PDB file of C-alpha atoms and ligand atoms in Angstrom:
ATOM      1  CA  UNK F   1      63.220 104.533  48.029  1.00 47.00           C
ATOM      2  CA  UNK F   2      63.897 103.663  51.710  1.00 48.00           C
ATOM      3  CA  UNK F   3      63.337 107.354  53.051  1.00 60.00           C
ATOM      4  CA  UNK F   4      64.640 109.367  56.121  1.00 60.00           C
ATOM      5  CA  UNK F   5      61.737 108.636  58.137  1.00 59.00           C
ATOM      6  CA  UNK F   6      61.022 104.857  57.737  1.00 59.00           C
ATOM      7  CA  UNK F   7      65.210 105.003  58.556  1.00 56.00           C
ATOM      8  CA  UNK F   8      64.190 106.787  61.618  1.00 61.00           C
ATOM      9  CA  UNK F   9      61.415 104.209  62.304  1.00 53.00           C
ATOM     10  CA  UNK F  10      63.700 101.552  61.646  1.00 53.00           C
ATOM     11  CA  UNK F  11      65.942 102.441  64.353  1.00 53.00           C
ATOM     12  CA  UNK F  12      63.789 103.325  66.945  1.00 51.00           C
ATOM     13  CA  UNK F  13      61.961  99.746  66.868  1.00 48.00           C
ATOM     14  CA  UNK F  14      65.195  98.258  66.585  1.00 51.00           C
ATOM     15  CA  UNK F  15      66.487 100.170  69.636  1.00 48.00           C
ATOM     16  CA  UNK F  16      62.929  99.120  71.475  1.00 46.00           C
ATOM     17  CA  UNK F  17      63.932  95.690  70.836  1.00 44.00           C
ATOM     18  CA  UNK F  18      67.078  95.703  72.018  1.00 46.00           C
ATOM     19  CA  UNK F  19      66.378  97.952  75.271  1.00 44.00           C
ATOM     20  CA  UNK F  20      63.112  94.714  75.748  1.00 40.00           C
ATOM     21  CA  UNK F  21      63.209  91.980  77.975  1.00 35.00           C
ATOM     22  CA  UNK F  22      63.016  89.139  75.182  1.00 37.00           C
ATOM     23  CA  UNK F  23      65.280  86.573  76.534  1.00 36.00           C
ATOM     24  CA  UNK F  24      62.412  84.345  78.738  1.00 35.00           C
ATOM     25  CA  UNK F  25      65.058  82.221  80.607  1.00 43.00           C
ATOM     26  CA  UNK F  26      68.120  82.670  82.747  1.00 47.00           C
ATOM     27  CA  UNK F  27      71.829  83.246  80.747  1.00 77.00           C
ATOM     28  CA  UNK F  28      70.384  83.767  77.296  1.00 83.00           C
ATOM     29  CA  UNK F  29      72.736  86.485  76.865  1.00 90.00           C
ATOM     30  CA  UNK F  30      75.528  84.990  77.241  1.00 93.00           C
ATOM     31  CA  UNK F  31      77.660  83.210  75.014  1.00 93.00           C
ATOM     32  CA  UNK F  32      80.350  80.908  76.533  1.00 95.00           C
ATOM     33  CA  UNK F  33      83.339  79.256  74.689  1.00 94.00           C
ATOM     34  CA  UNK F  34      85.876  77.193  76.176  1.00 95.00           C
ATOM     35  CA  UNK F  35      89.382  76.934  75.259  1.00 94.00           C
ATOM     36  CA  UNK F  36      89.200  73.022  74.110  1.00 93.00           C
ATOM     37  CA  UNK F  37      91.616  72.688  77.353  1.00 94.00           C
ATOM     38  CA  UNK F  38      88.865  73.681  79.890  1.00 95.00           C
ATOM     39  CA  UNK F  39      87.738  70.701  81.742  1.00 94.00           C
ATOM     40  CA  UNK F  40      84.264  69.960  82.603  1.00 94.00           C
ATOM     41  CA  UNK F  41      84.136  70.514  86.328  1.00 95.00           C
ATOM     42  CA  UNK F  42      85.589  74.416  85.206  1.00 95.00           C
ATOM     43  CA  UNK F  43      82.584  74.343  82.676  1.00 95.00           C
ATOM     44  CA  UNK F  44      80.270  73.756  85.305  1.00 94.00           C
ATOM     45  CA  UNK F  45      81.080  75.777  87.935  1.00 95.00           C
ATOM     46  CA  UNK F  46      81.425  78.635  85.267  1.00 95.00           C
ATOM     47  CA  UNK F  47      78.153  77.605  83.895  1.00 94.00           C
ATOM     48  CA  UNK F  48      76.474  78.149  87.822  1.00 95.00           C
ATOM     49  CA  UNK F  49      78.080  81.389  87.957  1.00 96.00           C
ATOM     50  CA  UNK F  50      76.626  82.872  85.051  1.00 96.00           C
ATOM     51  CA  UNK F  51      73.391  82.015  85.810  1.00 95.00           C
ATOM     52  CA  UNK F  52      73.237  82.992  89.438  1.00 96.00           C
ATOM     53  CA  UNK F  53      74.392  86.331  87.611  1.00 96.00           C
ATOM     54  CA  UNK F  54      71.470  85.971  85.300  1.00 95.00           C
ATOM     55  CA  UNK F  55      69.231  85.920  88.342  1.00 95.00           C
ATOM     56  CA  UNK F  56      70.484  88.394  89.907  1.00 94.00           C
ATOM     57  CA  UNK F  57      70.342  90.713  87.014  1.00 93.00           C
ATOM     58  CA  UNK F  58      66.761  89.566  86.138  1.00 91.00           C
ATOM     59  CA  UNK F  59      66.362  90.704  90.000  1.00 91.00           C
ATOM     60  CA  UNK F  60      67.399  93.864  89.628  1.00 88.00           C
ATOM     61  CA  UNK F  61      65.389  94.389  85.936  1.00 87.00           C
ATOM     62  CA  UNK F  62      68.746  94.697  84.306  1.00 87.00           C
ATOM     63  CA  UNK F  63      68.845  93.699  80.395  1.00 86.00           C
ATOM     64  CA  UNK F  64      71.584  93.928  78.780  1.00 89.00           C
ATOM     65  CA  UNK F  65      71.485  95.270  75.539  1.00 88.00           C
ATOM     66  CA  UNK F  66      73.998  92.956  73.387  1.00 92.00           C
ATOM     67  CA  UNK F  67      74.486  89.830  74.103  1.00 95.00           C
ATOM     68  CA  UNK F  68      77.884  89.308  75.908  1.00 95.00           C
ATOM     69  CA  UNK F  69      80.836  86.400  74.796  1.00 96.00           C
ATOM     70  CA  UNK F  70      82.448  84.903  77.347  1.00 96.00           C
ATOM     71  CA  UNK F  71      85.509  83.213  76.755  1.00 96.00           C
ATOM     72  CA  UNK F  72      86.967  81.115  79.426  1.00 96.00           C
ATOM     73  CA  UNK F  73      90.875  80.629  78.579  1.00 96.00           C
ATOM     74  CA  UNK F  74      92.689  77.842  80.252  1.00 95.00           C
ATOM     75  CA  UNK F  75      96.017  79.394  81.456  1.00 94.00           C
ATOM     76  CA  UNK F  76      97.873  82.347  81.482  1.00 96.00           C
ATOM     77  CA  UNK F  77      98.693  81.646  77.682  1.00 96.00           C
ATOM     78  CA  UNK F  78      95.598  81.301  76.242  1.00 96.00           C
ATOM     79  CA  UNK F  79      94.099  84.039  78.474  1.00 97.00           C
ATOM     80  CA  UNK F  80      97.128  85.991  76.469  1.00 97.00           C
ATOM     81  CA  UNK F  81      96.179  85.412  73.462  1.00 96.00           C
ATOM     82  CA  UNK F  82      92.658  85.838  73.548  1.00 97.00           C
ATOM     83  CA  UNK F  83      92.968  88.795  74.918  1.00 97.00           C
ATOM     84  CA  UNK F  84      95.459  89.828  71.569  1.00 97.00           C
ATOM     85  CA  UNK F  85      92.835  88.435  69.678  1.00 96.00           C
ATOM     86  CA  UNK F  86      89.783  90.438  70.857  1.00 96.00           C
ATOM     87  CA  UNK F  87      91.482  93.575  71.577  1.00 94.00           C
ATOM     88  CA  UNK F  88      94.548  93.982  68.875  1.00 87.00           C
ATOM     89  CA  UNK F  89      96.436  94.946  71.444  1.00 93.00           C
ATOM     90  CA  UNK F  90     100.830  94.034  71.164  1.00 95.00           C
ATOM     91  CA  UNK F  91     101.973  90.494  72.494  1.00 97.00           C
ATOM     92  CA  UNK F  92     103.671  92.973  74.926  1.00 96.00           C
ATOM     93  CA  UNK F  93     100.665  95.061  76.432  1.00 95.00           C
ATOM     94  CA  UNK F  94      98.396  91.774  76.735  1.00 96.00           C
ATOM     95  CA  UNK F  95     101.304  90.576  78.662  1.00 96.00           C
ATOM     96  CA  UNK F  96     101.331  93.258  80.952  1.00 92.00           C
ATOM     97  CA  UNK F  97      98.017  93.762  81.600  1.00 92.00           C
ATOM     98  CA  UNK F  98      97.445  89.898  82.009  1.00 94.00           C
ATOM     99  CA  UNK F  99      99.375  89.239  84.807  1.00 92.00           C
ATOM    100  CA  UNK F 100      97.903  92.123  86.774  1.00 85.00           C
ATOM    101  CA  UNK F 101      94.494  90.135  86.397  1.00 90.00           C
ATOM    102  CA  UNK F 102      91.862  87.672  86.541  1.00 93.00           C
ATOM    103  CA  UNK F 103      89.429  88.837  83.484  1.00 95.00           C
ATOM    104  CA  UNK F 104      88.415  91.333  81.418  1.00 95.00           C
ATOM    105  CA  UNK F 105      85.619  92.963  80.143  1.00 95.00           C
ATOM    106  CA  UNK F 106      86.107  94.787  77.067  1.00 94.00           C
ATOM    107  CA  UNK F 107      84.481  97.897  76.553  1.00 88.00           C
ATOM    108  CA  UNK F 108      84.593  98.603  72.750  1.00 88.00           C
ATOM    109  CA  UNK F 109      82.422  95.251  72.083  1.00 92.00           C
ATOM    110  CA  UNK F 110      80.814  93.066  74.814  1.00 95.00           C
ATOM    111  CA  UNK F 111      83.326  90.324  75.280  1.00 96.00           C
ATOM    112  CA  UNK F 112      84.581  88.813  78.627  1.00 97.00           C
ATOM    113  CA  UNK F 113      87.609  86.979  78.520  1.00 97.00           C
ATOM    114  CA  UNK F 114      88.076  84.478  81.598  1.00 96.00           C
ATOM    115  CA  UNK F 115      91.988  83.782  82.815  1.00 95.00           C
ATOM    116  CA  UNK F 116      91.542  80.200  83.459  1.00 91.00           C
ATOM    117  CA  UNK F 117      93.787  78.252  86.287  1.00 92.00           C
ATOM    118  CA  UNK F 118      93.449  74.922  87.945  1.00 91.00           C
ATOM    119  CA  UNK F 119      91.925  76.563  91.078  1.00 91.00           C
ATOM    120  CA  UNK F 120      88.456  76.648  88.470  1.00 92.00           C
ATOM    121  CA  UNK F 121      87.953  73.092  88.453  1.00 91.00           C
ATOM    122  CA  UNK F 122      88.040  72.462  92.566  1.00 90.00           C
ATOM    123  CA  UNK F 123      86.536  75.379  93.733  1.00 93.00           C
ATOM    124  CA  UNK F 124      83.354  77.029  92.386  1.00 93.00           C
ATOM    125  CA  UNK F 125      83.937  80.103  95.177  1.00 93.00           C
ATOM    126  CA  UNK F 126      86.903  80.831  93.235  1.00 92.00           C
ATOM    127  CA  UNK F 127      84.862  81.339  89.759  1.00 96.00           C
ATOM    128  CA  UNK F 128      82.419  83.761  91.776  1.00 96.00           C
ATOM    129  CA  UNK F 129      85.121  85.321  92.293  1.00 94.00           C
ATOM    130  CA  UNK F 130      85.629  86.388  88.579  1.00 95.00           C
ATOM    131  CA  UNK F 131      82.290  86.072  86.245  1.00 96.00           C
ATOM    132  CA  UNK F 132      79.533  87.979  88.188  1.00 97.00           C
ATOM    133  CA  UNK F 133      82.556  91.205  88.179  1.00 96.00           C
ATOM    134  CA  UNK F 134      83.362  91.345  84.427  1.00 96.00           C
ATOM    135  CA  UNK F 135      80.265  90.227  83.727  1.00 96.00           C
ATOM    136  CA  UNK F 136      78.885  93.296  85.897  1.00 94.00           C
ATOM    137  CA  UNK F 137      81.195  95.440  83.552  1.00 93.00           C
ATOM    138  CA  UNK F 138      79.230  94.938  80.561  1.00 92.00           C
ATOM    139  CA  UNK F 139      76.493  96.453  82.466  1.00 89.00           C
ATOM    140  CA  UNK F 140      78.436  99.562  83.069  1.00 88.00           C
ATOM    141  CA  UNK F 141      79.709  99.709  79.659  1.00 87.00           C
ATOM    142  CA  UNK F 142      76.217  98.918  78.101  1.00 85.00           C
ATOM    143  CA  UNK F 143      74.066 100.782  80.228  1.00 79.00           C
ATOM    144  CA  UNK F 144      76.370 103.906  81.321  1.00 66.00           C
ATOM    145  CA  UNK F 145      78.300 104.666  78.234  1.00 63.00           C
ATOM    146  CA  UNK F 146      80.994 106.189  80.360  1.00 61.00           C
ATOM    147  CA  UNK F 147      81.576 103.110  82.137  1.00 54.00           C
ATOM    148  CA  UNK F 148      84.598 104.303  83.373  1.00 62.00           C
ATOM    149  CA  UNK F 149      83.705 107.695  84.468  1.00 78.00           C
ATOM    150  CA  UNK F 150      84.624 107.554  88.025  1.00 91.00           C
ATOM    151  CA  UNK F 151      87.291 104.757  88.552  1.00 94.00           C
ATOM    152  CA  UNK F 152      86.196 103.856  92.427  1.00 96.00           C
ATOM    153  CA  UNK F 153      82.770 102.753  91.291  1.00 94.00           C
ATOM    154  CA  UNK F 154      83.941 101.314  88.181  1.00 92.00           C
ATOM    155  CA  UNK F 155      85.633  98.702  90.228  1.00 94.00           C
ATOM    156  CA  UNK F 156      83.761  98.805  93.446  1.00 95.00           C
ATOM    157  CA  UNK F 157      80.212  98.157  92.373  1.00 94.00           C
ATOM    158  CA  UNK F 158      81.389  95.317  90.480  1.00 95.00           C
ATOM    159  CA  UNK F 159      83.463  93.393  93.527  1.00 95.00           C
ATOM    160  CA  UNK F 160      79.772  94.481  95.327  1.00 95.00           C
ATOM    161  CA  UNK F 161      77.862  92.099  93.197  1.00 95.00           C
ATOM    162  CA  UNK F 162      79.896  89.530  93.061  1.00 96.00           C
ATOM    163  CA  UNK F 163      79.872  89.570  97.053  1.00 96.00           C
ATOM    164  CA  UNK F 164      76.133  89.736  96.331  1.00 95.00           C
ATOM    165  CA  UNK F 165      76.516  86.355  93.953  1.00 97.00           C
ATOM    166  CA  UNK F 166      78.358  84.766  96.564  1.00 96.00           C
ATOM    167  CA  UNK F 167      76.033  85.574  98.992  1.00 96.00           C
ATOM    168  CA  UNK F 168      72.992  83.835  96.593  1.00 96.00           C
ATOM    169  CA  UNK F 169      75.310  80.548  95.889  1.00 96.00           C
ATOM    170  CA  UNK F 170      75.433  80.061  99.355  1.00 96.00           C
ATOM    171  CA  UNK F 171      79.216  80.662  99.798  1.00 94.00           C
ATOM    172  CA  UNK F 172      78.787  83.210 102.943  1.00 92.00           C
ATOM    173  CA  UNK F 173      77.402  86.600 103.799  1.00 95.00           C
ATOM    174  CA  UNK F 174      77.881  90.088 101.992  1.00 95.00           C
ATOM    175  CA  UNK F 175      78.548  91.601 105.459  1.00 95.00           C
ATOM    176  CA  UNK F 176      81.339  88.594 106.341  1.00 96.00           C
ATOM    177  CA  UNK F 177      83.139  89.551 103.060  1.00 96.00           C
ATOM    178  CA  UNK F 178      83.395  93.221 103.541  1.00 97.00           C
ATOM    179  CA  UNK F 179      84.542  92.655 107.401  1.00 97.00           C
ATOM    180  CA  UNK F 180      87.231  90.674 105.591  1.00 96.00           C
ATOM    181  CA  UNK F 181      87.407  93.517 103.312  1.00 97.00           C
ATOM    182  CA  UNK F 182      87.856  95.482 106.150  1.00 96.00           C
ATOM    183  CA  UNK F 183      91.043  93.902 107.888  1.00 96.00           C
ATOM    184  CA  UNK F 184      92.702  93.947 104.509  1.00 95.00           C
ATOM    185  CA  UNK F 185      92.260  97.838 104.720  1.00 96.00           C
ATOM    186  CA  UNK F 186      93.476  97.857 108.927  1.00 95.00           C
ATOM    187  CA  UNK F 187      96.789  95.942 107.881  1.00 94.00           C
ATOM    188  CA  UNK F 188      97.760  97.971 104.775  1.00 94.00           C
ATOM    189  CA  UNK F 189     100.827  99.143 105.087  1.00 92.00           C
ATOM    190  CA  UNK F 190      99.598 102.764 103.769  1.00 93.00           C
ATOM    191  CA  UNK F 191      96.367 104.207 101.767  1.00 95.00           C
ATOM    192  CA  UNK F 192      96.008 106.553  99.203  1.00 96.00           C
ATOM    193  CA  UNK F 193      93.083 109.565  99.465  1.00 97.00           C
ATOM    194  CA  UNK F 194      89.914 108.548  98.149  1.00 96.00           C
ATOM    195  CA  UNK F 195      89.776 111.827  95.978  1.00 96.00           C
ATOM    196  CA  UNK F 196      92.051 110.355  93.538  1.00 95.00           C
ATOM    197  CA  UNK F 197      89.829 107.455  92.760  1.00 95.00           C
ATOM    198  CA  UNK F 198      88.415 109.249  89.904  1.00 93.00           C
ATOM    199  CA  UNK F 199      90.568 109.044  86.705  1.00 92.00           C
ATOM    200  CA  UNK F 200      90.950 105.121  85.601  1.00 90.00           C
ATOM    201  CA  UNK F 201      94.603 105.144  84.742  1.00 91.00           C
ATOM    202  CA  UNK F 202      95.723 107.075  88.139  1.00 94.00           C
ATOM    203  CA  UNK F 203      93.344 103.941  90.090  1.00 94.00           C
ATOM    204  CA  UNK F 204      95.056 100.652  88.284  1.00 91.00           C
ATOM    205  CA  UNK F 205      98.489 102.748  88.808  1.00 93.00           C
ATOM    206  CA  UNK F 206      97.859 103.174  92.651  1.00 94.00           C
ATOM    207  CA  UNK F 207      97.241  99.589  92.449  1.00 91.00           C
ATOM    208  CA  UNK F 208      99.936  98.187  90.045  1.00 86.00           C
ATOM    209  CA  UNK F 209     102.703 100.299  90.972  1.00 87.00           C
ATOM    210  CA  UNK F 210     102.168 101.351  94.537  1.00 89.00           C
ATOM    211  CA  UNK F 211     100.525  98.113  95.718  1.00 90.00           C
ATOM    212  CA  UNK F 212      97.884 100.193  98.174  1.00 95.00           C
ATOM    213  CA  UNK F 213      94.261  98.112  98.071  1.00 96.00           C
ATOM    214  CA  UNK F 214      92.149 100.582  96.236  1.00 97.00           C
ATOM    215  CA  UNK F 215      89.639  97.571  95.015  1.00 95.00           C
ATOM    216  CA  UNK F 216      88.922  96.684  98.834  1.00 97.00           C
ATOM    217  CA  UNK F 217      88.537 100.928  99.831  1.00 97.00           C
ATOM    218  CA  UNK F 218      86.355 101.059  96.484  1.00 97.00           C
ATOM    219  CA  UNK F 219      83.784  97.675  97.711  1.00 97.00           C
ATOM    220  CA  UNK F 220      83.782  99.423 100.782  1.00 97.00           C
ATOM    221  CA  UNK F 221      83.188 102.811  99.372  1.00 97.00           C
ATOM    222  CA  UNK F 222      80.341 100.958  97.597  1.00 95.00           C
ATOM    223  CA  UNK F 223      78.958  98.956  99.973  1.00 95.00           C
ATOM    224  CA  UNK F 224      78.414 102.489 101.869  1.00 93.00           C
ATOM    225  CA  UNK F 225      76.922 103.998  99.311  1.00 91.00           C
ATOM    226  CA  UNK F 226      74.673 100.514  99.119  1.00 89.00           C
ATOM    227  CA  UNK F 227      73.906 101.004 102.955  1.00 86.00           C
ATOM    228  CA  UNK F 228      72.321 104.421 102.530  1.00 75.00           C
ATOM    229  CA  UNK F 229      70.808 103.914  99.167  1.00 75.00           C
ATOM    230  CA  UNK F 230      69.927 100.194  98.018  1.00 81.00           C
ATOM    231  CA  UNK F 231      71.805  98.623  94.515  1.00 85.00           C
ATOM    232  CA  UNK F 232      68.991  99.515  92.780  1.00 88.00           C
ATOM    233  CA  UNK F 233      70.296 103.289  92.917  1.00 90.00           C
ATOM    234  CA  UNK F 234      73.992 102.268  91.718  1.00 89.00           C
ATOM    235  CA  UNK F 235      71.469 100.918  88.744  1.00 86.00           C
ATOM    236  CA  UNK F 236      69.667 104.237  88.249  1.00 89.00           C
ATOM    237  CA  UNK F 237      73.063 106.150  88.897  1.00 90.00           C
ATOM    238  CA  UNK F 238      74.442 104.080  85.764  1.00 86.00           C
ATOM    239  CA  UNK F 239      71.261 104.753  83.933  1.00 86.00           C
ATOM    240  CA  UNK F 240      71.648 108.591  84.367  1.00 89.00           C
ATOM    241  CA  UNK F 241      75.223 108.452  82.506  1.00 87.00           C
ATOM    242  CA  UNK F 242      73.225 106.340  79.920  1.00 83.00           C
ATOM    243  CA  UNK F 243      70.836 109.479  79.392  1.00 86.00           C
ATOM    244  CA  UNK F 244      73.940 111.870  79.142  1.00 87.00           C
ATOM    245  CA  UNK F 245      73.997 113.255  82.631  1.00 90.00           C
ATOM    246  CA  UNK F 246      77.675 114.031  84.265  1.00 90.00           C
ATOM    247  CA  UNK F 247      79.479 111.768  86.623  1.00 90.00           C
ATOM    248  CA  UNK F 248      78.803 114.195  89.364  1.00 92.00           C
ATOM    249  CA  UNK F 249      75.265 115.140  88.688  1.00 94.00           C
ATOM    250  CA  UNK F 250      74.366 111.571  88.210  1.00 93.00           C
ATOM    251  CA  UNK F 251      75.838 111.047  91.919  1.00 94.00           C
ATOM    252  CA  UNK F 252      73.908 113.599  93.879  1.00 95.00           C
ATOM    253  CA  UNK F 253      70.819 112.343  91.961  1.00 95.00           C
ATOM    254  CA  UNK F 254      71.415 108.361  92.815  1.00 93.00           C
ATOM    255  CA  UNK F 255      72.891 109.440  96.148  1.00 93.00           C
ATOM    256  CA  UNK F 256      71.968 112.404  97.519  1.00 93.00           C
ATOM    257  CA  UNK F 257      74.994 113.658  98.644  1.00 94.00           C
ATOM    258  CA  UNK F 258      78.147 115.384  96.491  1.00 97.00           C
ATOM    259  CA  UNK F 259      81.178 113.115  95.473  1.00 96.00           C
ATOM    260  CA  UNK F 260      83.456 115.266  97.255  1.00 96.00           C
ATOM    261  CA  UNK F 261      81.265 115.296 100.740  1.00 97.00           C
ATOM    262  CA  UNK F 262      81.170 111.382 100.392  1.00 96.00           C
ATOM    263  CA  UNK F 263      85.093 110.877  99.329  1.00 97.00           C
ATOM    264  CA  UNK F 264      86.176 113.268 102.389  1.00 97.00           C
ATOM    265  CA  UNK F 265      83.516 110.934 104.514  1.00 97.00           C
ATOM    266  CA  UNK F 266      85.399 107.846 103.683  1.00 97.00           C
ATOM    267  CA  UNK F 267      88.290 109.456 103.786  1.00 97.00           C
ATOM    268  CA  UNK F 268      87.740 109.609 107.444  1.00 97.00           C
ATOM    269  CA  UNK F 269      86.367 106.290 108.069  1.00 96.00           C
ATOM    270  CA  UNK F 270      88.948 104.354 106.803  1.00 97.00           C
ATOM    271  CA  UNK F 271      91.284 106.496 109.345  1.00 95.00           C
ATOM    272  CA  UNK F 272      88.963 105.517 111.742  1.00 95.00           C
ATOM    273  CA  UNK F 273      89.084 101.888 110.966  1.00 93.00           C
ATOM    274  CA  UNK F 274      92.970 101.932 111.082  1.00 92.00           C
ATOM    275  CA  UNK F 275      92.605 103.633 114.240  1.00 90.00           C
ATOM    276  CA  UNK F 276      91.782 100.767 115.902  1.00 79.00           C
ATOM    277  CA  UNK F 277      87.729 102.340 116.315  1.00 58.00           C
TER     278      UNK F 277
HETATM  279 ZN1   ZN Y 301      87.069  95.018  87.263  1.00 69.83          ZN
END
């Protein structure tokens, strides 16, 4: 008979193995599938995305612990349908939440789902633009367990790294992105307090209904929090959530400083920077 504690064995090598680095070489993680529509330049310059992700991941000791699917759709339609497919959402709510977007990751298995468009095949930029973020998702979801926890770095750690891909692909600087960043935030016709960044479906509704840029205050949010701290401590503030600690104790761990000090902070900055200062 297979007892309780060889059970209990059983899962703790499994779990060993799964939290191990095993994969010896770059994007072994990652499974990509094309819509049969996808032409080969897109494959390529997907292909160099994902493994300039897989270096920087292997840079910051980052294993994932499933192995992620991507699936790069070639339109609008297929991105549709995939997303029906792998999620069992209605025709109608994959339609609405497709147009409003570029990818997904999906949180209750580790699937990406790529909206393709021409732009893929011409310019490689434009896939950076996409993979290293979702793909930077799974790590929240995989390593935090409430990946979602605090909407602002939800989204804002992930538009970080894939400033930080660009930067290693050679398409420009980290600090040239977020002064672009920046002038997005200056010419905005109004912003929303930073306090509300918390709950998910408050965040994509500030975005989607009121149109105010709470992805660029969020990079720039992170990239503060970067400035002071290093990535490696948006890593260890993901691993605390892993290990069961709450959203705000994990923060004043990684960071050193309460949520609610740092949201009034950057509260004030961006006044600052629409001030002209
Ligand atoms: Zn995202």
């Amino acid at each position: 008979m297979f007892g309780k504690k060889a059970l209990r064995l059983l899962l703790l090598l499994m779990l060993s193995l799964a939290l191990s680095p095993v994969h010896s070489f770059a994007a072994a993680w990652a499974d990509v599938v094309y819509d049969a529509e996808v032409p080969v330049k897109t494959r390529e310059n997907v292909a160099s995305a994902i493994d300039t992700t897989a270096d920087l991941l292997g840079k910051y000791k980052i294993v994932l612990p499933k192995d992620i699917k991507v699936v790069v759709t070639a339109d609008l339609e297929s991105y549709i349908q995939a997303y029906m497919f792998y999620s069992n959402v209605t025709r109608l709510q994959a339609e609405e939440y497709c147009k409003n977007t570029g990818g997904v990751s999906l949180r209750a298995k580790p699937v990406v789902i790529v909206r393709g468009t021409p732009l893929f095949m011409n310019s490689r930029e434009e896939v950076y633009r996409t993979v290293p973020h979702e793909i930077f998702h799974q790590v929240q979801f995989q390593y935090g367990r409430v990946g979602t926890a605090v909407a602002w770095l939800t989204e804002g750690t992930p538009e970080m790294f894939r400033f930080i891909a660009q930067e290693a692909a050679g398409y420009g600087k980290v600090e040239d992105y977020l002064h672009r960043t920046e002038n997005i935030i200056r010419k905005a016709p109004g912003l929303p307090d930073a306090r509300e960044f918390i709950d998910y479906k408050r965040f994509q509704a500030l975005r989607n209904q009121q149109g105010y840029p709470v992805y660029e205050m969020s990079v720039l949010m992170t990239a503060r929090l970067i400035q002071d701290n290093g990535f490696e401590n948006v890593i260890f503030f993901y691993q605390l959530l892993h290990n069961g600690s709450a959203p705000d104790k994990a923060f004043i761990t990684a960071f050193r400083v309460p949520m609610s000090w740092f949201l009034t902070d950057m509260n004030a900055y961006f006044e600052t920077l629409r001030n002209g200062k």
